[in-house]
Amino acid sequence: MTEPTVPAGPAGPSPDPARAGRKDEHVRLAAGQQAALAAGAGPRNDFDEVELLHHALDGVDPAHVDLTAAVGPWRWPLPLYVNGMTGGSVATGRVNRAIGIAARATGIPVATGSVSAGLDDAAARATFTVVRDENPDGFVMANLGADRTPDDAVRAVEMLRADALQVHLNAAQETVMPEGSRRFETWAGNVAAICAASPVPVVVKEVGAGLSGRTLARLAGLGVTVADVGGRGGTDFVGIENDRRPTRDLAYLRGWGQSAVACLLDAPAGAPHLLASGGVRTPLDVVRALALGARAAGVAGRFLRVVLDDGEPPRDAAATDRAAARLVEEIEVWRSHLAALHGLLGARTPAELMTTDVLVRGTVREFAALRGID
Ligand code: FNR
């Protein structure tokens, strides 16, 4: 196994230092949030308000469960994927390499972080393409912001030989980010143009503030067939960007938006196929999301924590191999637990979970009542 061929240091061009520094900071701050959540310092999230009714005679043998998930035009081997996170610096290239190795070993679909840096900066490219190099035949999604052009979208797909293109909507993050973009009015038109130009299906996602029912209806009208609701309750990008502001004056916006659970309840008839992410902590959260209508669930922060070593990206190729092995082990545990939970709930496939009896409590119930959802 080789390291991403990113020349670091004076011997050759390095990724743009300001952008690379930002990517490293995102990983460091997201890791800090995960550590706080793991220590129980974080709030419960809306998945805790979703209870699945137990029926004692309904179980099926886990050996008879087929975890294949039907998402848009695809068949994924399990209803789980590694969501878009990173790339753009030497250290984050190692994180991506570990994700690529784990993807090949487990068959799990994966996404890179926003490949903008790789399009604009040749030195950063290998920190993204390493995901494809390590995983030549797996399902890989490239990721791009909604402010980019259709031509950029095509280049992003070509760069990774991507099977899908994630386009992220992140107005709350950009609002708080010191160097954030504010050209929000162009996004809907860009999404439609990117869908029309992209050689592969587009998955529109939020990064942690959720996609409302109205947004999902608009996305369907723009030609989007798969959407990841990316709700609040997990990695909080408003918090991350606020911590990067010298004044930290937008702390009160932490937790902006809706949770994945609320978004799944709010989704209108005719919405794109739904993916759920944001605060997915365990295989039980995946199953809860599937019971609420998601086709699969995405995990970012939780899996990042596994790849990092004491909160730090791998330092060299050997450490990257060890990080990949930890991630493989974690994904295999999730696969086996998912089969067990499907069996417990009497579902032979992820699609069968959609008829599970679900109770929602607390603030989610209040949200549903206020939105007129029964
Ligand atoms: C992200 N996320 C993200 N999303 C995206 O669409 N493009 C990106 O470049 C990034 N970058 C990024 C970096 C890091 C370090 C993390 C942890 C996350 C957001 C991610 O895909 C997901 O939507 C949120 O993290 C919420 O999911 P979790 O972390 O609660 O599972």
Coordinates of C-alpha atoms and ligand atoms in Angstrom, one line a residue:
M1 CA 0.0 0.0 0.0
T2 CA 1.3 3.4 -0.9
E3 CA 0.7 6.8 0.7
P4 CA -1.2 9.4 -1.5
T5 CA 1.5 10.8 -3.7
V6 CA 1.3 14.3 -2.2
P7 CA 4.7 15.9 -2.2
A8 CA 4.9 17.5 1.2
G9 CA 7.4 20.2 1.9
P10 CA 10.0 21.9 -0.1
A11 CA 10.7 19.1 -2.5
G12 CA 7.5 19.8 -4.4
P13 CA 4.2 21.7 -4.5
S14 CA 2.0 21.2 -1.4
P15 CA -1.7 21.7 -1.2
D16 CA -2.7 25.4 -0.8
P17 CA -1.7 26.0 2.9
A18 CA -4.8 28.0 3.9
R19 CA -7.3 25.5 2.5
A20 CA -5.3 22.5 3.8
G21 CA -5.2 24.2 7.2
R22 CA -9.0 24.6 7.2
K23 CA -9.5 20.9 6.3
D24 CA -7.2 19.9 9.2
E25 CA -9.0 22.2 11.6
H26 CA -12.4 20.7 10.5
V27 CA -11.1 17.2 11.4
R28 CA -9.6 18.4 14.7
L29 CA -12.8 20.2 15.8
A30 CA -15.1 17.4 14.6
A31 CA -13.0 15.0 16.6
G32 CA -13.4 17.2 19.6
Q33 CA -17.1 17.1 19.2
Q34 CA -17.1 13.3 18.9
A35 CA -15.0 13.0 22.1
A36 CA -17.5 15.2 24.0
L37 CA -20.4 13.1 22.6
A38 CA -18.6 9.9 23.6
A39 CA -18.0 11.2 27.1
G40 CA -21.7 11.9 27.4
A41 CA -21.3 15.6 27.4
G42 CA -23.4 16.1 24.3
P43 CA -27.1 16.2 24.2
R44 CA -29.3 13.2 23.5
N45 CA -30.5 13.4 19.9
D46 CA -33.8 12.9 18.2
F47 CA -33.0 9.2 17.4
D48 CA -33.5 8.6 21.1
E49 CA -37.2 9.8 20.7
V50 CA -37.9 7.0 18.2
E51 CA -39.1 3.7 19.7
L52 CA -39.6 0.6 17.6
L53 CA -42.4 -1.6 18.9
H54 CA -41.3 -5.1 20.0
H55 CA -43.4 -8.0 18.7
A56 CA -42.3 -11.2 20.4
L57 CA -43.4 -13.7 17.7
D58 CA -42.3 -11.7 14.6
G59 CA -38.6 -12.4 14.6
V60 CA -36.7 -13.9 11.7
D61 CA -33.3 -15.6 11.8
P62 CA -30.5 -13.1 11.1
A63 CA -29.1 -15.7 8.7
H64 CA -32.2 -15.1 6.5
V65 CA -31.8 -11.3 6.5
D66 CA -30.5 -9.8 3.2
L67 CA -29.1 -6.3 4.0
T68 CA -29.0 -5.2 0.3
A69 CA -30.4 -1.7 0.1
A70 CA -32.2 -0.3 -2.9
V71 CA -31.1 3.4 -3.2
G72 CA -32.0 5.2 -6.4
P73 CA -30.8 3.1 -9.3
W74 CA -28.3 1.3 -7.1
R75 CA -28.1 -1.9 -4.9
W76 CA -25.8 -1.3 -2.0
P77 CA -24.6 -4.3 0.0
L78 CA -25.8 -2.8 3.3
P79 CA -28.0 0.2 4.2
L80 CA -25.0 2.1 5.5
Y81 CA -22.3 4.4 3.9
V82 CA -19.4 6.5 5.0
N83 CA -20.5 10.1 4.5
G84 CA -18.4 12.8 2.8
M85 CA -15.8 14.2 5.1
T86 CA -12.4 15.2 4.0
G87 CA -9.3 15.6 1.8
G88 CA -7.2 18.6 0.7
S89 CA -4.3 18.2 3.1
V90 CA -1.6 15.6 3.6
A91 CA -3.1 14.4 6.9
T92 CA -6.7 14.3 5.5
G93 CA -5.3 12.4 2.5
R94 CA -4.3 9.7 5.0
V95 CA -7.8 9.7 6.5
N96 CA -9.2 9.2 3.0
R97 CA -6.7 6.4 2.3
A98 CA -7.9 4.6 5.4
I99 CA -11.5 5.0 4.3
G100 CA -10.7 3.7 0.8
I101 CA -9.0 0.6 2.1
A102 CA -11.9 -0.1 4.5
A103 CA -14.4 0.4 1.6
R104 CA -12.6 -2.2 -0.5
A105 CA -12.5 -4.7 2.4
T106 CA -16.1 -4.3 3.4
G107 CA -17.9 -3.2 0.2
I108 CA -19.4 -0.2 2.0
P109 CA -20.2 2.9 -0.2
V110 CA -18.1 5.9 0.6
A111 CA -17.9 9.6 -0.2
T112 CA -15.0 12.0 -0.2
G113 CA -15.2 15.4 1.3
S114 CA -15.7 18.4 -1.0
V115 CA -13.3 17.9 -3.9
S116 CA -13.2 21.7 -4.6
A117 CA -9.6 21.8 -3.4
G118 CA -8.8 18.9 -5.8
L119 CA -10.3 20.8 -8.8
D120 CA -8.6 24.1 -8.0
D121 CA -5.2 22.8 -6.8
A122 CA -3.4 20.0 -8.6
A123 CA -1.3 19.3 -5.5
A124 CA -4.4 18.5 -3.4
R125 CA -5.9 16.1 -6.0
A126 CA -4.2 12.9 -4.8
T127 CA -5.6 13.4 -1.3
F128 CA -9.1 12.7 -2.8
T129 CA -8.2 10.2 -5.6
V130 CA -6.6 7.9 -3.1
V131 CA -10.1 6.8 -2.1
R132 CA -10.6 5.5 -5.7
D133 CA -7.0 4.2 -6.0
E134 CA -7.5 2.0 -2.9
N135 CA -11.0 1.0 -3.9
P136 CA -11.0 0.6 -7.7
D137 CA -14.3 -1.3 -8.0
G138 CA -16.3 0.0 -5.1
F139 CA -19.1 2.6 -4.9
V140 CA -17.5 6.1 -4.5
M141 CA -19.3 9.4 -4.3
A142 CA -17.5 12.7 -5.1
N143 CA -18.7 15.7 -3.2
L144 CA -19.0 19.3 -4.3
G145 CA -20.7 22.5 -3.1
A146 CA -23.9 23.9 -4.7
D147 CA -21.9 27.1 -5.7
R148 CA -19.9 25.1 -8.3
T149 CA -20.6 24.9 -12.0
P150 CA -21.9 22.0 -14.1
D151 CA -18.4 21.8 -15.7
D152 CA -16.8 21.5 -12.2
A153 CA -19.4 18.7 -11.4
V154 CA -18.3 16.7 -14.5
R155 CA -14.6 17.2 -13.6
A156 CA -15.3 16.0 -10.1
V157 CA -17.0 12.9 -11.3
E158 CA -14.1 12.2 -13.8
M159 CA -11.5 12.8 -11.1
L160 CA -12.8 10.0 -8.9
R161 CA -14.5 7.9 -11.6
A162 CA -17.4 8.5 -9.2
D163 CA -20.6 6.4 -9.2
A164 CA -22.6 9.3 -7.7
L165 CA -22.0 13.0 -7.1
Q166 CA -23.0 14.4 -3.7
V167 CA -23.8 18.1 -3.9
H168 CA -23.9 19.7 -0.4
L169 CA -26.2 22.5 0.8
N170 CA -24.6 24.2 3.8
A171 CA -26.0 27.7 4.2
A172 CA -25.8 27.6 8.0
Q173 CA -22.1 26.5 7.8
E174 CA -21.2 29.2 5.2
T175 CA -23.0 31.9 7.3
V176 CA -20.8 31.1 10.3
M177 CA -17.6 30.2 8.5
P178 CA -15.2 33.2 8.6
E179 CA -14.3 32.8 4.8
G180 CA -17.8 31.4 3.9
S181 CA -19.6 32.0 0.6
R182 CA -22.8 34.0 0.7
R183 CA -24.1 33.4 -2.9
F184 CA -27.1 31.4 -1.7
E185 CA -29.6 32.6 -4.4
T186 CA -27.7 30.8 -7.2
W187 CA -27.9 27.4 -5.5
A188 CA -31.3 26.1 -6.8
G189 CA -30.4 26.9 -10.4
N190 CA -26.9 25.4 -10.0
V191 CA -28.4 22.2 -8.6
A192 CA -30.7 21.8 -11.6
A193 CA -27.8 22.6 -14.0
I194 CA -25.5 20.1 -12.2
C195 CA -28.2 17.4 -12.3
A196 CA -28.6 18.0 -16.1
A197 CA -24.9 17.9 -16.7
S198 CA -23.7 15.2 -14.4
P199 CA -22.9 11.8 -16.0
V200 CA -23.9 10.0 -12.8
P201 CA -26.9 10.5 -10.4
V202 CA -26.7 13.5 -8.0
V203 CA -27.3 13.1 -4.3
V204 CA -28.1 16.4 -2.7
K205 CA -27.2 16.6 1.0
E206 CA -27.2 18.9 3.9
V207 CA -24.2 18.9 6.2
G208 CA -26.1 18.9 9.5
A209 CA -29.0 21.4 9.4
G210 CA -31.5 19.1 7.6
L211 CA -33.6 19.2 4.5
S212 CA -37.2 20.4 5.2
G213 CA -40.2 19.0 3.5
R214 CA -40.4 22.1 1.4
T215 CA -36.7 21.7 0.4
L216 CA -37.2 18.1 -0.5
A217 CA -40.2 19.0 -2.7
R218 CA -38.1 21.7 -4.4
L219 CA -35.3 19.3 -5.0
A220 CA -37.6 16.8 -6.7
G221 CA -38.7 19.6 -9.0
L222 CA -35.1 20.4 -9.8
G223 CA -34.4 16.8 -11.0
V224 CA -32.9 15.4 -7.8
T225 CA -33.8 11.7 -7.3
V226 CA -31.8 10.9 -4.1
A227 CA -31.4 13.3 -1.1
D228 CA -29.5 12.9 2.2
V229 CA -31.4 14.8 4.8
G230 CA -28.2 15.4 6.8
G231 CA -29.8 16.6 10.0
R232 CA -28.7 18.1 13.3
G233 CA -27.7 16.1 16.4
G234 CA -24.3 14.8 15.3
T235 CA -21.4 16.8 14.0
D236 CA -22.3 20.4 14.3
F237 CA -20.7 22.6 11.6
V238 CA -22.1 25.8 13.0
G239 CA -20.2 24.9 16.2
I240 CA -17.1 24.0 14.2
E241 CA -17.1 27.2 12.2
N242 CA -17.9 29.3 15.2
D243 CA -14.9 27.9 17.0
R244 CA -12.8 29.1 14.0
R245 CA -14.1 32.7 14.3
P246 CA -11.8 34.9 16.3
T247 CA -14.8 36.3 18.2
R248 CA -16.8 33.1 18.5
D249 CA -19.8 35.3 18.4
L250 CA -22.3 33.0 16.7
A251 CA -22.3 30.2 19.4
Y252 CA -26.1 30.9 19.8
L253 CA -26.7 29.4 16.3
R254 CA -25.4 25.9 17.4
G255 CA -28.0 23.2 16.7
W256 CA -29.6 25.2 13.9
G257 CA -32.0 23.3 11.7
Q258 CA -33.9 20.0 11.9
S259 CA -32.8 16.5 12.9
A260 CA -32.8 13.6 10.4
V261 CA -35.7 12.1 12.3
A262 CA -37.7 15.4 11.9
C263 CA -36.8 15.6 8.2
L264 CA -37.8 12.0 7.5
L265 CA -41.2 12.7 9.1
D266 CA -41.6 16.0 7.2
A267 CA -40.8 14.4 3.8
P268 CA -43.6 14.9 1.3
A269 CA -45.0 12.3 -1.1
G270 CA -43.0 12.5 -4.2
A271 CA -39.8 13.3 -2.4
P272 CA -36.5 11.9 -3.8
H273 CA -35.3 8.6 -2.4
L274 CA -34.2 9.5 1.1
L275 CA -30.9 8.9 2.9
A276 CA -30.5 9.8 6.5
S277 CA -27.5 11.2 8.2
G278 CA -26.5 13.5 11.0
G279 CA -26.1 12.0 14.5
V280 CA -26.2 8.3 13.5
R281 CA -24.3 6.7 16.4
T282 CA -25.2 3.1 16.4
P283 CA -26.8 0.3 14.2
L284 CA -30.0 1.0 16.1
D285 CA -30.1 4.6 14.8
V286 CA -29.7 3.2 11.3
V287 CA -32.6 0.9 11.8
R288 CA -34.7 3.7 13.3
A289 CA -33.9 5.8 10.1
L290 CA -34.9 2.9 7.9
A291 CA -38.2 2.5 9.8
L292 CA -38.9 6.1 9.1
G293 CA -38.5 5.7 5.4
A294 CA -34.8 6.2 4.7
R295 CA -33.2 3.8 2.2
A296 CA -29.8 3.9 4.0
A297 CA -28.0 5.9 6.6
G298 CA -24.7 7.7 6.5
V299 CA -22.1 8.0 9.2
A300 CA -19.4 10.6 9.3
G301 CA -18.2 11.7 12.8
R302 CA -18.5 8.2 14.4
F303 CA -16.4 6.6 11.8
L304 CA -13.9 9.5 11.8
R305 CA -13.3 8.8 15.5
V306 CA -12.4 5.2 14.7
V307 CA -9.9 6.3 12.0
L308 CA -8.2 8.9 14.2
D309 CA -5.7 7.9 16.8
D310 CA -6.3 9.8 20.0
G311 CA -8.0 12.5 17.9
E312 CA -5.1 12.8 15.4
P313 CA -5.0 11.7 11.8
P314 CA -2.6 8.8 11.0
R315 CA 1.0 10.1 10.8
D316 CA 2.4 7.7 8.2
A317 CA 1.5 4.7 6.0
A318 CA 1.7 2.1 8.8
A319 CA -0.6 4.1 11.0
T320 CA -3.0 4.5 8.1
D321 CA -3.1 0.8 7.6
R322 CA -3.8 0.3 11.3
A323 CA -6.6 3.0 11.1
A324 CA -8.1 1.2 8.1
A325 CA -8.1 -2.1 10.0
R326 CA -9.9 -0.5 12.9
L327 CA -12.5 0.9 10.5
V328 CA -13.0 -2.5 8.8
E329 CA -13.6 -4.1 12.2
E330 CA -16.1 -1.4 13.2
I331 CA -18.0 -1.7 9.9
E332 CA -18.2 -5.5 10.3
V333 CA -19.6 -5.1 13.8
W334 CA -22.3 -2.7 12.4
R335 CA -23.1 -5.2 9.6
S336 CA -23.6 -8.0 12.1
H337 CA -25.6 -5.8 14.4
L338 CA -27.8 -4.6 11.5
A339 CA -28.6 -8.2 10.6
A340 CA -29.4 -9.0 14.3
L341 CA -31.7 -5.9 14.6
H342 CA -33.5 -6.7 11.3
G343 CA -34.1 -10.3 12.7
L344 CA -35.4 -8.9 16.0
L345 CA -37.8 -6.7 14.2
G346 CA -38.9 -9.4 11.7
A347 CA -37.6 -7.6 8.6
R348 CA -35.9 -9.8 6.0
T349 CA -34.7 -6.7 4.1
P350 CA -34.1 -3.0 4.9
A351 CA -37.2 -2.2 2.8
E352 CA -39.4 -4.4 5.1
L353 CA -38.5 -2.1 8.0
M354 CA -40.6 0.6 6.5
T355 CA -43.7 -1.2 7.9
T356 CA -42.3 -1.5 11.4
D357 CA -44.5 0.0 14.2
V358 CA -42.8 3.2 15.3
L359 CA -43.5 5.5 18.2
V360 CA -42.1 9.0 18.3
R361 CA -42.0 10.9 21.6
G362 CA -40.9 14.3 23.0
T363 CA -39.8 17.2 20.9
V364 CA -40.0 15.2 17.7
R365 CA -43.7 14.5 18.5
E366 CA -44.2 18.2 19.1
F367 CA -42.5 19.0 15.8
A368 CA -44.7 16.5 14.0
A369 CA -47.8 18.0 15.6
L370 CA -46.8 21.6 14.7
R371 CA -46.2 20.5 11.1
G372 CA -49.5 18.7 11.0
I373 CA -47.9 15.3 10.5
D374 CA -49.8 12.3 11.9
Ligands
FNR1 C1 -18.0 16.7 7.1 N1 -19.2 16.8 6.3 C2 -19.1 17.2 5.0 N2 -20.1 17.1 4.2 C3 -20.0 17.5 2.9 O1 -21.0 17.4 2.2 N3 -18.9 17.9 2.4 C4 -17.7 18.0 3.2 O2 -16.7 18.4 2.7 C5 -17.8 17.7 4.5 N4 -16.7 17.8 5.4 C6 -16.8 17.2 6.6 C7 -15.7 17.1 7.4 C8 -15.7 16.5 8.6 C9 -14.4 16.4 9.4 C10 -16.9 15.9 9.1 C11 -16.9 15.2 10.4 C12 -18.0 16.0 8.3 C13 -20.5 16.5 6.9 C14 -20.9 15.1 6.9 O3 -21.0 14.5 5.6 C15 -22.2 14.9 7.7 O4 -23.3 15.5 6.9 C16 -22.2 15.5 9.0 O5 -21.0 15.3 9.6 C17 -23.3 14.9 10.0 O6 -23.1 13.5 10.1 P1 -22.4 12.9 11.5 O7 -21.0 13.4 11.6 O8 -23.2 13.4 12.6 O9 -22.4 11.4 11.3

